[in-house]
XYZ file of C-alpha atoms in Angstrom:
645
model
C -137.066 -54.095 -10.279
C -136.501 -50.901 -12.070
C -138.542 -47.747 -11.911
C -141.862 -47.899 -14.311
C -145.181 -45.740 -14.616
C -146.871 -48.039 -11.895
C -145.860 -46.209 -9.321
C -147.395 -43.244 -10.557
C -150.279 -45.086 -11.517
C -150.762 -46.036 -7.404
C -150.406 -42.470 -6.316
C -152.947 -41.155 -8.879
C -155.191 -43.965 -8.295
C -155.471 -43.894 -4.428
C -155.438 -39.943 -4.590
C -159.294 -39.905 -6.947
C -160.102 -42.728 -5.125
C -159.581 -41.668 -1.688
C -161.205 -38.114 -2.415
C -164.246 -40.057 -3.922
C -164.671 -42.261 -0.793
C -164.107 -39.100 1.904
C -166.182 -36.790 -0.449
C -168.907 -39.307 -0.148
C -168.468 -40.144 3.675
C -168.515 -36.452 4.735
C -172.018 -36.190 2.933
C -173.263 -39.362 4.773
C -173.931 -41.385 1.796
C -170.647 -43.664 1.553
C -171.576 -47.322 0.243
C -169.498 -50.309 0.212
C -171.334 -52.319 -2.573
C -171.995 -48.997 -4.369
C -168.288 -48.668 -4.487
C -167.399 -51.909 -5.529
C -169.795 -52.142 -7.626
C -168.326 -48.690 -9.630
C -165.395 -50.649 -9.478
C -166.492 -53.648 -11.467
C -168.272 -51.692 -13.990
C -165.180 -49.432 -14.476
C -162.536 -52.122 -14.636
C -164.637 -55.162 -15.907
C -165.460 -54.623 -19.644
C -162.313 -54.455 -20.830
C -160.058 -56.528 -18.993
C -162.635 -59.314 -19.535
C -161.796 -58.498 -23.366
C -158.233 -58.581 -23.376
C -158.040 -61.619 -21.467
C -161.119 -63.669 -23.764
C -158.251 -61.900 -26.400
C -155.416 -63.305 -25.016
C -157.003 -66.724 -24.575
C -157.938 -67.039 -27.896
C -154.433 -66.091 -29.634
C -153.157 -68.265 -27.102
C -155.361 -71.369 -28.244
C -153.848 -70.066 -32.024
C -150.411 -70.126 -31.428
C -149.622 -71.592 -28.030
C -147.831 -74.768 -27.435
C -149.405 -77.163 -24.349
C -146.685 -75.788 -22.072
C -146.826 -72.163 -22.863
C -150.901 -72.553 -22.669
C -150.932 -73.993 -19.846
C -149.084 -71.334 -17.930
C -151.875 -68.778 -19.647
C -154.471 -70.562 -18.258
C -152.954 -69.897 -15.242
C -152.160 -66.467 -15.657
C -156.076 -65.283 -16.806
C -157.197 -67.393 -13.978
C -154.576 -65.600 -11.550
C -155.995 -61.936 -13.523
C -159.666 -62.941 -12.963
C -159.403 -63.214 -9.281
C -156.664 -59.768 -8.517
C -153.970 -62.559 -7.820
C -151.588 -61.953 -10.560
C -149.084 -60.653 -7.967
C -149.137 -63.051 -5.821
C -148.644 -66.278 -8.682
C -145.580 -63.804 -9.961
C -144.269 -64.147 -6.672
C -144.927 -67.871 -5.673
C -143.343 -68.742 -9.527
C -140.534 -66.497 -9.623
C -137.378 -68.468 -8.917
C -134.461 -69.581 -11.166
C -136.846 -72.010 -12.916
C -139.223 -69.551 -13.748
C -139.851 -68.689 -17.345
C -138.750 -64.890 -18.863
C -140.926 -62.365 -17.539
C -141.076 -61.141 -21.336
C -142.817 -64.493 -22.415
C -145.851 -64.036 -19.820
C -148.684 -62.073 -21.802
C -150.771 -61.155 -18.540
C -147.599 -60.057 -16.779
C -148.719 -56.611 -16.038
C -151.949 -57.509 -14.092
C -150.042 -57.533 -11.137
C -150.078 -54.086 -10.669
C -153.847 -53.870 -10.696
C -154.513 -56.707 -8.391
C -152.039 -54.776 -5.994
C -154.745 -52.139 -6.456
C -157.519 -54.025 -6.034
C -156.680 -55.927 -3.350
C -156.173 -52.545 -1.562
C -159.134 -51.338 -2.098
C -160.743 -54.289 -0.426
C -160.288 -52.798 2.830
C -159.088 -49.447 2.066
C -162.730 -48.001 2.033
C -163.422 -49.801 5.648
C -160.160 -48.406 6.941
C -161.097 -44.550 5.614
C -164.511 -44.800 7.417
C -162.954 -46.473 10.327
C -160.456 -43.321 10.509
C -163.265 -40.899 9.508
C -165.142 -42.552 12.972
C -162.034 -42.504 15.102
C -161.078 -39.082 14.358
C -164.336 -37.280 13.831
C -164.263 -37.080 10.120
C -162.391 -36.250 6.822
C -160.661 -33.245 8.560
C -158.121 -34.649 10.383
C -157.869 -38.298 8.535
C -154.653 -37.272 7.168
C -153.294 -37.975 10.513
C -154.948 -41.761 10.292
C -153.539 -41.956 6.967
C -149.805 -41.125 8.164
C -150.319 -44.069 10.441
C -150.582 -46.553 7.436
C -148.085 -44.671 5.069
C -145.523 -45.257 7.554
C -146.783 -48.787 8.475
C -146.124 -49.836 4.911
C -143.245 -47.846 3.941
C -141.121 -49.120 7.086
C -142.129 -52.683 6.196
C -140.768 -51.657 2.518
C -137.479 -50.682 3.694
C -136.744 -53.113 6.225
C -138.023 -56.124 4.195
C -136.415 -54.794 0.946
C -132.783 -56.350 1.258
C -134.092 -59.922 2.025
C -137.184 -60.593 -0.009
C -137.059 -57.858 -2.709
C -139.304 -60.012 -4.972
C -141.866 -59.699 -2.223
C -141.429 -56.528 -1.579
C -142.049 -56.185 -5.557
C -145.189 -57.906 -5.561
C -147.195 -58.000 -2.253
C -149.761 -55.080 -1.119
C -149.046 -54.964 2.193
C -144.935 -53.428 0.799
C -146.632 -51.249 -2.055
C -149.570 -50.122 -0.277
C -147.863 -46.678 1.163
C -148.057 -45.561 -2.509
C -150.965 -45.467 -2.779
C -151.855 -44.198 1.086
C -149.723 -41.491 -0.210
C -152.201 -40.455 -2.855
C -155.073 -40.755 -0.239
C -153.002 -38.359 1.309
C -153.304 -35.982 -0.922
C -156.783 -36.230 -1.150
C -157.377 -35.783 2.290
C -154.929 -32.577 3.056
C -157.697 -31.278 0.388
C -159.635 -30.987 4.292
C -156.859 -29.058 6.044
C -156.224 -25.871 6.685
C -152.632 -24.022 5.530
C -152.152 -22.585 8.775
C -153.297 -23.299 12.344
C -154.322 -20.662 14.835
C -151.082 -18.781 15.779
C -150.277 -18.472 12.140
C -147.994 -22.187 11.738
C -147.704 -24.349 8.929
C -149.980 -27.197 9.065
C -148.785 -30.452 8.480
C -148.709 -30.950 4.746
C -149.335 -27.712 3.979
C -146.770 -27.857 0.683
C -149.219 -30.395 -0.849
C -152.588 -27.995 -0.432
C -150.707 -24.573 -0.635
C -152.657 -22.466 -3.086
C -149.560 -19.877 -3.618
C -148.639 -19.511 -7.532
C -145.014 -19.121 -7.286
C -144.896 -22.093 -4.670
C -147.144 -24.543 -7.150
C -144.947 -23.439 -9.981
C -141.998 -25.034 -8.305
C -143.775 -28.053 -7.018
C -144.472 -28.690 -10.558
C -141.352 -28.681 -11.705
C -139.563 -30.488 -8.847
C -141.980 -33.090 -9.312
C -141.156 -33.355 -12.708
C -137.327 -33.063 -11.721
C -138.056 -36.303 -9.536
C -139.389 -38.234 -12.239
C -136.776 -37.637 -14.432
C -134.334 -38.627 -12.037
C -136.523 -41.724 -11.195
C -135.887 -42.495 -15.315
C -132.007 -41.851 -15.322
C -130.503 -43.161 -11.935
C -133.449 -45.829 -11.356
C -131.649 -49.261 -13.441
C -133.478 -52.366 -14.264
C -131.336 -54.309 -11.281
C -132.257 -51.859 -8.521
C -133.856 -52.966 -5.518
C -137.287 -51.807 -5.841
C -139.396 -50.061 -4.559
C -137.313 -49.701 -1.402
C -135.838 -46.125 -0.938
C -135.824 -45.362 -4.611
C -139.841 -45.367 -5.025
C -139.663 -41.901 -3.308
C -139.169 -40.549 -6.333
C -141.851 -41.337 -8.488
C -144.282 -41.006 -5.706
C -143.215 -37.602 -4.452
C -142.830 -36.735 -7.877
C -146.025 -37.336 -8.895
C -147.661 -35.920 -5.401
C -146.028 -32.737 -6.330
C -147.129 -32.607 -9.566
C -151.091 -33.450 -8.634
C -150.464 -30.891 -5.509
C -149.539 -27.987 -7.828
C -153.163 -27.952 -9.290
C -154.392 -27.527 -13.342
C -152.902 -23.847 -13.056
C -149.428 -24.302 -12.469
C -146.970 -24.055 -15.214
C -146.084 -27.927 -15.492
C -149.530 -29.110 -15.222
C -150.833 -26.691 -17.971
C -148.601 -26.776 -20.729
C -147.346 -30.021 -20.369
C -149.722 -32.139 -18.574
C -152.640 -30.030 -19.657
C -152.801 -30.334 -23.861
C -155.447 -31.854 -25.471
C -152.985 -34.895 -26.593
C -151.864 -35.368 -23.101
C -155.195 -35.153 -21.391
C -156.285 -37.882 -24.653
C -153.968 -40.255 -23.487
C -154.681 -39.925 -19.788
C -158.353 -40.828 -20.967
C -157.304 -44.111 -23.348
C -154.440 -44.951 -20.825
C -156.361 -47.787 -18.559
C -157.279 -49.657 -21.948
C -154.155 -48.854 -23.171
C -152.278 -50.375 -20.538
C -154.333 -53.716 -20.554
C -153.393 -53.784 -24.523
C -149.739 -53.206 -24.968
C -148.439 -55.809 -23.200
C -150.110 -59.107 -24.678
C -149.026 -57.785 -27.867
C -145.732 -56.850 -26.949
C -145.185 -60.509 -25.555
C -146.957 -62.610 -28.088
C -144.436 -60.652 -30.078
C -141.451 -61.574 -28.271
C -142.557 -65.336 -28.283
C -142.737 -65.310 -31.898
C -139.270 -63.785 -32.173
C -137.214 -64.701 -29.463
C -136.235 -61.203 -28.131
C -137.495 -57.911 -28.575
C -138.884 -57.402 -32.377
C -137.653 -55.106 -34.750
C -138.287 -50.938 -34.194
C -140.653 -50.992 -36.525
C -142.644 -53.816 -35.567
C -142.598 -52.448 -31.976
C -143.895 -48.975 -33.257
C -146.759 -50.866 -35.098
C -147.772 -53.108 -31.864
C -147.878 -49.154 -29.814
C -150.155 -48.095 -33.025
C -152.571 -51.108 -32.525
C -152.716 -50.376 -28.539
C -153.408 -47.133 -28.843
C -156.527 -47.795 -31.416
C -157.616 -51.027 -29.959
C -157.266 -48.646 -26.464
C -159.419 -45.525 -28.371
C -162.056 -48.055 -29.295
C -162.339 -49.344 -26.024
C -162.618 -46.256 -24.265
C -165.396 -44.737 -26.355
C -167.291 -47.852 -27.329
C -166.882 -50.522 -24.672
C -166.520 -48.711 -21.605
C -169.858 -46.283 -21.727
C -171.686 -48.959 -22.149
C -171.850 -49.977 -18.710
C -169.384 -47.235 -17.011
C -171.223 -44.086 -17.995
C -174.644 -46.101 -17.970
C -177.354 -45.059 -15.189
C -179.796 -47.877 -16.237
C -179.500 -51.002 -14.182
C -175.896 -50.606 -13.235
C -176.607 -53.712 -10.327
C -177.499 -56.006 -13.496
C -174.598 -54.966 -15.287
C -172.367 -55.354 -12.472
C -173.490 -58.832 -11.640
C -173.535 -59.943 -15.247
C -169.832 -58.558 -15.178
C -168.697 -60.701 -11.773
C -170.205 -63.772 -13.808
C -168.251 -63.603 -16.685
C -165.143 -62.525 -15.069
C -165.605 -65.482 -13.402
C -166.512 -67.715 -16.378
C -163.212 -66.405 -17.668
C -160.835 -67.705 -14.923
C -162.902 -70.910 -14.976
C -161.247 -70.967 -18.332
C -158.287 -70.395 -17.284
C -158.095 -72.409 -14.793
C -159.511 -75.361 -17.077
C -156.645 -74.805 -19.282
C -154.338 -75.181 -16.626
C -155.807 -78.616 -15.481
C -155.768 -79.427 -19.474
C -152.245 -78.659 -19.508
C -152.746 -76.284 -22.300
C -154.521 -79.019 -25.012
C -151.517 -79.971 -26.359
C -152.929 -81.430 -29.022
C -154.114 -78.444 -30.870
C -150.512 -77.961 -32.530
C -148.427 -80.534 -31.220
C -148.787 -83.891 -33.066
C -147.676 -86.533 -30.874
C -147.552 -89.942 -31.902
C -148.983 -92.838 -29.723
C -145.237 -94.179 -28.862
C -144.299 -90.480 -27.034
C -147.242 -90.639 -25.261
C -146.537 -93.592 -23.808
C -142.574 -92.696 -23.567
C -143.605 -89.598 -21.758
C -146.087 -91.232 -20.117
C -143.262 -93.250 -18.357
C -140.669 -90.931 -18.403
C -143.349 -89.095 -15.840
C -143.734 -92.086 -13.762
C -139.742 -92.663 -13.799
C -139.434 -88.905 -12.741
C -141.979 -89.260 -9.689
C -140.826 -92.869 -8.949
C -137.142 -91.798 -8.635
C -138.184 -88.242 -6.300
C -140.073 -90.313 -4.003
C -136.659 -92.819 -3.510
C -134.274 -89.918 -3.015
C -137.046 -88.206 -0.048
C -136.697 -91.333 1.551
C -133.091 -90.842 2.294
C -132.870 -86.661 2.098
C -136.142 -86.115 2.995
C -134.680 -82.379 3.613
C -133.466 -81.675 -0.009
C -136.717 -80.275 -1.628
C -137.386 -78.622 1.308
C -134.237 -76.642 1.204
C -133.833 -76.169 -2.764
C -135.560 -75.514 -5.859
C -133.746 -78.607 -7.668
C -134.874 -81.854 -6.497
C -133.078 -84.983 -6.120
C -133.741 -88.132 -7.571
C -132.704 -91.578 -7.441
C -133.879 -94.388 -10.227
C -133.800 -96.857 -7.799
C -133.748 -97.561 -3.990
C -130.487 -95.989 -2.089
C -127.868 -98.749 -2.878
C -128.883 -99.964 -6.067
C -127.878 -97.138 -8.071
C -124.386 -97.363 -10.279
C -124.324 -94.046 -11.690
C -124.883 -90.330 -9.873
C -124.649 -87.104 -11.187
C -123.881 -83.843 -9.232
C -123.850 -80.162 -9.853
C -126.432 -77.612 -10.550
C -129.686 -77.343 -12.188
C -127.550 -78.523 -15.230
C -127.098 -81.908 -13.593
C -131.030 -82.205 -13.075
C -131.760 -81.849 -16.902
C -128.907 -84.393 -17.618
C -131.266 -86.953 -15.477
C -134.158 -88.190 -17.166
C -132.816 -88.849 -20.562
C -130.040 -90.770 -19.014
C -131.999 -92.707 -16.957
C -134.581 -93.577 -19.717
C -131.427 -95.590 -21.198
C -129.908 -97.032 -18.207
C -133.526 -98.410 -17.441
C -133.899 -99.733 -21.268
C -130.544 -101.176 -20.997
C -130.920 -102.640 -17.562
C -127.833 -101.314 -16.670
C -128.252 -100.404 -12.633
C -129.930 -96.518 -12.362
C -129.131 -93.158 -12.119
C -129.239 -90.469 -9.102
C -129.058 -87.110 -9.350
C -128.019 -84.450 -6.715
C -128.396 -81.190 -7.985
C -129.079 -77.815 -6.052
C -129.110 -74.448 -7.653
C -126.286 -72.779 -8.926
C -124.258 -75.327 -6.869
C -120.743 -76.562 -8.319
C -120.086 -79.577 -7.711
C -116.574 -79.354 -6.486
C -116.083 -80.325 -2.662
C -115.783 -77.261 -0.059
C -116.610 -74.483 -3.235
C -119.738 -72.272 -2.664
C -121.256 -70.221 -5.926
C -123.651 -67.926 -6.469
C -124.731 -66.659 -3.191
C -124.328 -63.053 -3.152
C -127.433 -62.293 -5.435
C -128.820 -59.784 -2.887
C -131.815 -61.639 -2.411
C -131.847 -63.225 0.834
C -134.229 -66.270 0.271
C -131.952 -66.896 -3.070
C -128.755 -67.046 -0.886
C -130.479 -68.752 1.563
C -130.943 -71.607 -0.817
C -128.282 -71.304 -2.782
C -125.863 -71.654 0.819
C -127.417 -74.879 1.319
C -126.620 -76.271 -1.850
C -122.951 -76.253 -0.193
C -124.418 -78.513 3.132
C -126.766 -81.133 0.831
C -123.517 -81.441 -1.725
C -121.506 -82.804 1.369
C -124.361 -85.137 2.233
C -124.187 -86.491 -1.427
C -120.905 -86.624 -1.591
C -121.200 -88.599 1.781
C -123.681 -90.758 0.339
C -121.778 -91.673 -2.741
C -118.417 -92.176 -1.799
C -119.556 -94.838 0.690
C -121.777 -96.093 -1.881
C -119.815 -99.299 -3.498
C -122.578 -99.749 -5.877
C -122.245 -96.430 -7.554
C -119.260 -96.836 -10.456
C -119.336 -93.551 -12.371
C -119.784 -90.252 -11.156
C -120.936 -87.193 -13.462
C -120.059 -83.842 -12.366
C -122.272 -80.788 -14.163
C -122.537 -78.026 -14.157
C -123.446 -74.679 -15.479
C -120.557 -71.903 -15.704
C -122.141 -69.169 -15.415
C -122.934 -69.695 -11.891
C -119.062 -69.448 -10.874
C -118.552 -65.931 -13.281
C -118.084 -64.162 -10.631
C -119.309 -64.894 -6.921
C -116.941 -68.311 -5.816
C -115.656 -68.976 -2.417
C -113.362 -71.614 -1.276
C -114.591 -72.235 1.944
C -111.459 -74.013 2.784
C -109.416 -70.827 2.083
C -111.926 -68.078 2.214
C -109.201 -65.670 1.516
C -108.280 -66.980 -2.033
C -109.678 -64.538 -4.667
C -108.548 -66.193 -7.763
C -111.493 -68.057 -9.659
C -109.118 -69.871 -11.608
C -107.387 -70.882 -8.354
C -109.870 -71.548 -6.478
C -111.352 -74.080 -9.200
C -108.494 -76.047 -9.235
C -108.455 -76.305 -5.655
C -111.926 -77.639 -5.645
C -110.768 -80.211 -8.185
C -108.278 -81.026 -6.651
C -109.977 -82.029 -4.070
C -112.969 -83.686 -5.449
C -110.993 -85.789 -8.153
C -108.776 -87.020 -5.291
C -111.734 -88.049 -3.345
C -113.312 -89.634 -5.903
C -110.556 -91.672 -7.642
C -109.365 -92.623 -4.287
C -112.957 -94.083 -3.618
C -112.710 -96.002 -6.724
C -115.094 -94.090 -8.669
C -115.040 -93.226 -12.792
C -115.266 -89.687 -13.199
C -117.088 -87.979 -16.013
C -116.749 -84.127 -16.383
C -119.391 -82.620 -18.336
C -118.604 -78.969 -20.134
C -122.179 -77.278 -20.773
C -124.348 -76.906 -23.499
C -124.519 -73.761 -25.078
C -126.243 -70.922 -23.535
C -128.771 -69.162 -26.312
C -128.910 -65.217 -27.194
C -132.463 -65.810 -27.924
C -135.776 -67.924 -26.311
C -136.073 -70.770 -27.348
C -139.772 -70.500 -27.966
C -139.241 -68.296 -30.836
C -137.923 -71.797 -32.577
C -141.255 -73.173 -32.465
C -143.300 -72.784 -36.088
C -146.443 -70.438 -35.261
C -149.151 -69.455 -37.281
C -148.062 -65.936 -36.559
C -144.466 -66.177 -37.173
C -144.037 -65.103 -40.724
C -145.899 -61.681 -39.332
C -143.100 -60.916 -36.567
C -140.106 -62.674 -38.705
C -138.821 -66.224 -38.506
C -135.591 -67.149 -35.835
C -133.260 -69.058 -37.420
C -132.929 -70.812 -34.256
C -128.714 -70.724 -34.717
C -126.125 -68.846 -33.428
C -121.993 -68.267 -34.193
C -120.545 -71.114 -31.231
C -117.675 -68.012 -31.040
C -120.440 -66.642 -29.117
C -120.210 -69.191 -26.358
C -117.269 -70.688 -26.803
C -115.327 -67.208 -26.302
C -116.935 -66.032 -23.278
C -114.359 -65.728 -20.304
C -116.719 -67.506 -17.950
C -116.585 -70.804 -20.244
C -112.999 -70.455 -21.782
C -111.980 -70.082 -17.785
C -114.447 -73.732 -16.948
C -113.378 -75.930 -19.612
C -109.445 -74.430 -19.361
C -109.857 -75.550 -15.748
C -111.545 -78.564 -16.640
C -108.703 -79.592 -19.388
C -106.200 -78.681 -17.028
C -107.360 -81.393 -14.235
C -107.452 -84.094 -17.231
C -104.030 -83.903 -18.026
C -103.358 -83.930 -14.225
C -105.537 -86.607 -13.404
C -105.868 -88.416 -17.168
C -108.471 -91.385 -15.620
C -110.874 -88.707 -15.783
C -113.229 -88.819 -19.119
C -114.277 -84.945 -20.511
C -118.112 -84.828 -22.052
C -118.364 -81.752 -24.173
C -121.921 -81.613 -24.661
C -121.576 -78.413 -26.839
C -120.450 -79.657 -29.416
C -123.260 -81.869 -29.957
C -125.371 -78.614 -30.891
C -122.806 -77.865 -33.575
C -124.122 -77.251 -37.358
C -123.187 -75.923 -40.315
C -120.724 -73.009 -40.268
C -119.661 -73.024 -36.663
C -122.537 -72.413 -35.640
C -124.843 -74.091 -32.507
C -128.407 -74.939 -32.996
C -131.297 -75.289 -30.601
C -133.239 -77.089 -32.790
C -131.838 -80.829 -33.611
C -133.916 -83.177 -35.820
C -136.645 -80.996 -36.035
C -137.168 -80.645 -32.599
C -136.325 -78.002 -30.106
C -133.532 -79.121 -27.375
C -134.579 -76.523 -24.594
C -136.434 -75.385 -22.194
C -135.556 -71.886 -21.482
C -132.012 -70.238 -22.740
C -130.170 -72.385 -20.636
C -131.556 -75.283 -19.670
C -132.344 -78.786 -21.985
C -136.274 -80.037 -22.235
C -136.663 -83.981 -22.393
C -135.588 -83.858 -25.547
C -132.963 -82.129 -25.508
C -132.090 -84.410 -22.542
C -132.323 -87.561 -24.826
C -130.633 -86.391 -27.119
C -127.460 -85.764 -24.800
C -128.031 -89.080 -22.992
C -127.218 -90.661 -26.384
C -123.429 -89.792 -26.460
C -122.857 -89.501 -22.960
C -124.243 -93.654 -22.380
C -121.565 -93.950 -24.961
C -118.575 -92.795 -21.972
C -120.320 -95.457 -19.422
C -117.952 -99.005 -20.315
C -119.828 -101.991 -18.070
């Protein structure tokens, strides 16, 4: 969410487009292929660069992982479906926005998946209302269309709304707007305003202030617009009138002239394509290096590099086909091929799950550990969809079971915290032979009987979810109570996801976290001990200040500086959400002492109270929060040590 230049960038766009394609349908020579095939020699050259760029410093300094969701990305920018693979990953498991170097193609396959039928739908409306003259009025038609499903949809599936055309589309019928009021008169016959006569009114005074309330709008789009607004929604009006007032108020109005109008302005409206396909890949390879946002001054050398590598692209890569009259339908087709050769790329990345072996020296015993680990992983998914066949459907965490339903002597329940705690666990109950491991985790999901967390995100297919992790608990908890087979139970999970936003559903009036923990524990430990079951409560590992990819040695890493990869446990250890768990948590032991405690934390402790993401030499996690299979072996260790057969 959050207010950015794209939206200006949609209303500019589909106002030169538009009056290109209704210029050239009210002279009768409109082409479809001509169009598109401006299109691919305008937008071509050098996003095929940046992404042969990206792939290369990729193949430099990548890991397989992080590779292998490139390859995905340039495949995703090749074909204008970077939007909707941002949308299909985006979930609680997807990686930081901020570590995806092709990020910002989304906004241009909006665009050019617009103007796949944009051109048929302005001659359409030029045909059904006898030309560019009154098309404003077939215009209004789709503006609304898209802005209603924009407003109504926003509330439920923002992220949607975010990323797919048919929601962002009305800013950029707005700027065809524009265009085509160009065709209408001010004033009708008895001396009325015409509709949208503000936007093509040639009065000084009245362009004067259009200019400067559009630039009023804007500002206010920058100050009141915040990161976790729902967006575009109601809020986009700003930007896009802004900018419609500002292009409406024509090169002589005070705004547009001094400001807009300089020759340093005007430069960087020239360089500003290229220079938006070049910021971001460095910016993120950057922030992969580093771990968060690098140092001012290496961020005002990565904007110095854009804007050159931007400048040379604009005056030496771009005429060469874009200002070029000689065959333009070679150059076109030569460009379609190697855009395509490009994804193929990418895509073959993908399938090569990044080459791991380029920097990643694996020796043949973790192959064929992770080999099996895989197979365990699959194995154990397939047993738990026998019996909850409805679980994946429902949530983004899976559930798993190491062996059929009944033969299982451990379980673990929670969150997404109690999935990672899985398969390095049940590596070492299988290499013991000591009965298996199931896990029930759903997201966000505490697992204390009748307590709901995390639901009120605001996004409606998040709550969705995240209200069903509350039903598939109580079939777990079904499931292992009556299980006689299953001796210990684990509970995980991740305190964060009960900061705030926890409901007792038993006493939906209680408003005290603290109070409505215990009750859950209460009830759970009861439950449990009464059923004859071991209880293990796990407090979490350490959330990190920083990504964990930044821990990883790259070749580029003494450039950007090196993480240290540690962090002051005060950090953690002091923040109300965890002091409030684990006071809970040691609370309920000396209530119920049968119960074992598993600090996990502490097991990422070094030198100087501090914690460590890195352990042996290798990194522990995944993202900030959540263990890799490492890291999950490396926890299984001590927490096997709490099972007693």
């Amino acid at each position: 969410g959050g207010f950015s230049g794209v939206d200006i960038f949609f209303v500019i766009s589909g106002y030169l487009i538009t009056g290109i394609i209704l210029k050239n349908i009210n002279k009768g020579n409109f082409s479809y292929i001509e169009f598109y095939k401006r299109r691919v020699l305008r937008i071509f050259p050098v996003l095929i660069v940046v992404m042969a760029f990206v792939w290369g410093v990729g193949f430099l300094c990548l890991y397989g992982d992080e590779f292998e969701r490139l390859g995905k990305q340039i495949f995703a920018g090749a074909f204008y479906w970077s939007n909707i693979n941002l949308w299909q990953e985006s979930g609680y498991f997807d990686v930081s926005s901020r570590l995806k170097p092709l990020l910002h193609l989304w906004s241009l396959a909006v665009e050019e998946q617009f103007y796949i039928v944009w051109p048929v739908l302005c001659l359409l409306g030029c045909k059904l209302v006898q030309g560019p003259k009154k098309v404003a009025i077939w215009f209004l038609f789709f503006f609304g269309l898209s802005f209603v499903l924009n407003i109504c949809l926003i509330n439920k599936y923002p992220v949607a709304v975010f990323y797919l055309p048919f929601a962002r589309a009305w800013e950029l019928v707005f700027g065809g707007l524009l265009a085509s009021a160009a065709y209408l008169p001010i004033e009708g016959r008895g001396g009325e305003k015409r509709l949208l006569w503000l936007f093509v009114s040639t009065n000084k005074t009245v362009n004067n202030c259009k200019s400067i309330v559009g630039l009023v709008l804007l500002v206010a789009a920058l100050v009141f617009v915040k990161a976790d607004a729902k967006f575009p929604g109601w809020y986009a009006l700003l930007p896009t009138f802004g900018t419609g007032l500002i292009i409406s108020a024509g090169k002589d109005s005070f705004i547009n002239k001094f400001l807009l109008g300089n020759k340093i302005a005007v430069w960087i409206g020239l360089i500003s394509y290229p220079l938006y396909l070049w910021h971001w890949p460095l910016l993120s390879f950057a922030i992969i290096n580093v771990g968060d946002l690098p140092s001012a001054a290496v961020r005002s050398v990565i904007l110095a590099i854009s804007v050159v590598l931007a400048a040379l692209s604009y005056y030496y890569l771009e005429p060469v086909f874009r200002k070029s009259t000689s065959n333009r339908g070679a150059k076109s087709v030569f460009l379609f091929v190697l855009m395509c050769s490009i994804g193929g790329v990418g895509w073959l990345t993908y399938l090569e799950r990044g080459f791991p072996q380029r920097l990643e020296t694996c020796s043949e015993q973790d192959r064929q550990l992770n080999a099996k680990n895989e197979e365990l992983m699959n194995r154990s998914l397939a047993n738990c969809s026998v019996v909850f066949p409805q679980w994946s459907k429902l949530n983004d965490n899976f559930c798993r079971m190491q062996r059929e339903y009944g033969e299982n002597s451990i379980a673990i329940i929670g969150d997404s915290h109690a999935g990672h705690l899985f398969p390095g666990l049940a590596e070492l109950v299988e290499k013991k032979g000591k009965g298996g491991v199931e896990v029930f985790p759903a997201s966000c999901a505490i697992p204390l009987m009748g307590i709901q967390t995390s639901t009120r995100t605001g996004n409606e297919d998040v709550d969705r979810m995240r209200r069903s992790g509350v039903a598939l608990h109580r079939l777990a908890w079904d499931s292992i109570l009556s299980d006689l087979n299953i001796e210990y139970v684990i509970l995980a999970h991740a305190p964060g996801c009960s900061a705030s936003d926890v409901i007792d559903l038993e006493n939906p009036g209680e408003v005290d976290i603290e109070k409505i923990l215990r009750n859950g524990f209460d009830r759970t430990l009861r439950s449990l001990i009464k059923a004859r079951k071991k209880v293990i409560v796990v407090l979490d590992n350490p959330g990190l200040p920083f990504e964990p990819s930044a821990c990883r040695p790259r070749m580029f890493s003494k450039i950007f500086g090196s993480q240290a990869c540690s962090f002051y446990s005060a950090i953690w250890d002091n923040a109300g959400f965890v002091r409030r768990y684990n006071s809970v948590v040691q609370e309920m032991k000396e209530k119920y002492p049968e119960i074992q405690i598993f600090d996990s934390a502490k097991y990422f402790k070094v030198e100087n109270e501090k914690y460590s993401a890195v352990i042996d030499g290798r990194v522990m996690y995944v993202d900030v929060g959540h263990l890799n299979l490492d890291g999950s072996r490396y926890v299984a260790r001590f927490l096997f040590d709490l099972l007693v057969w």
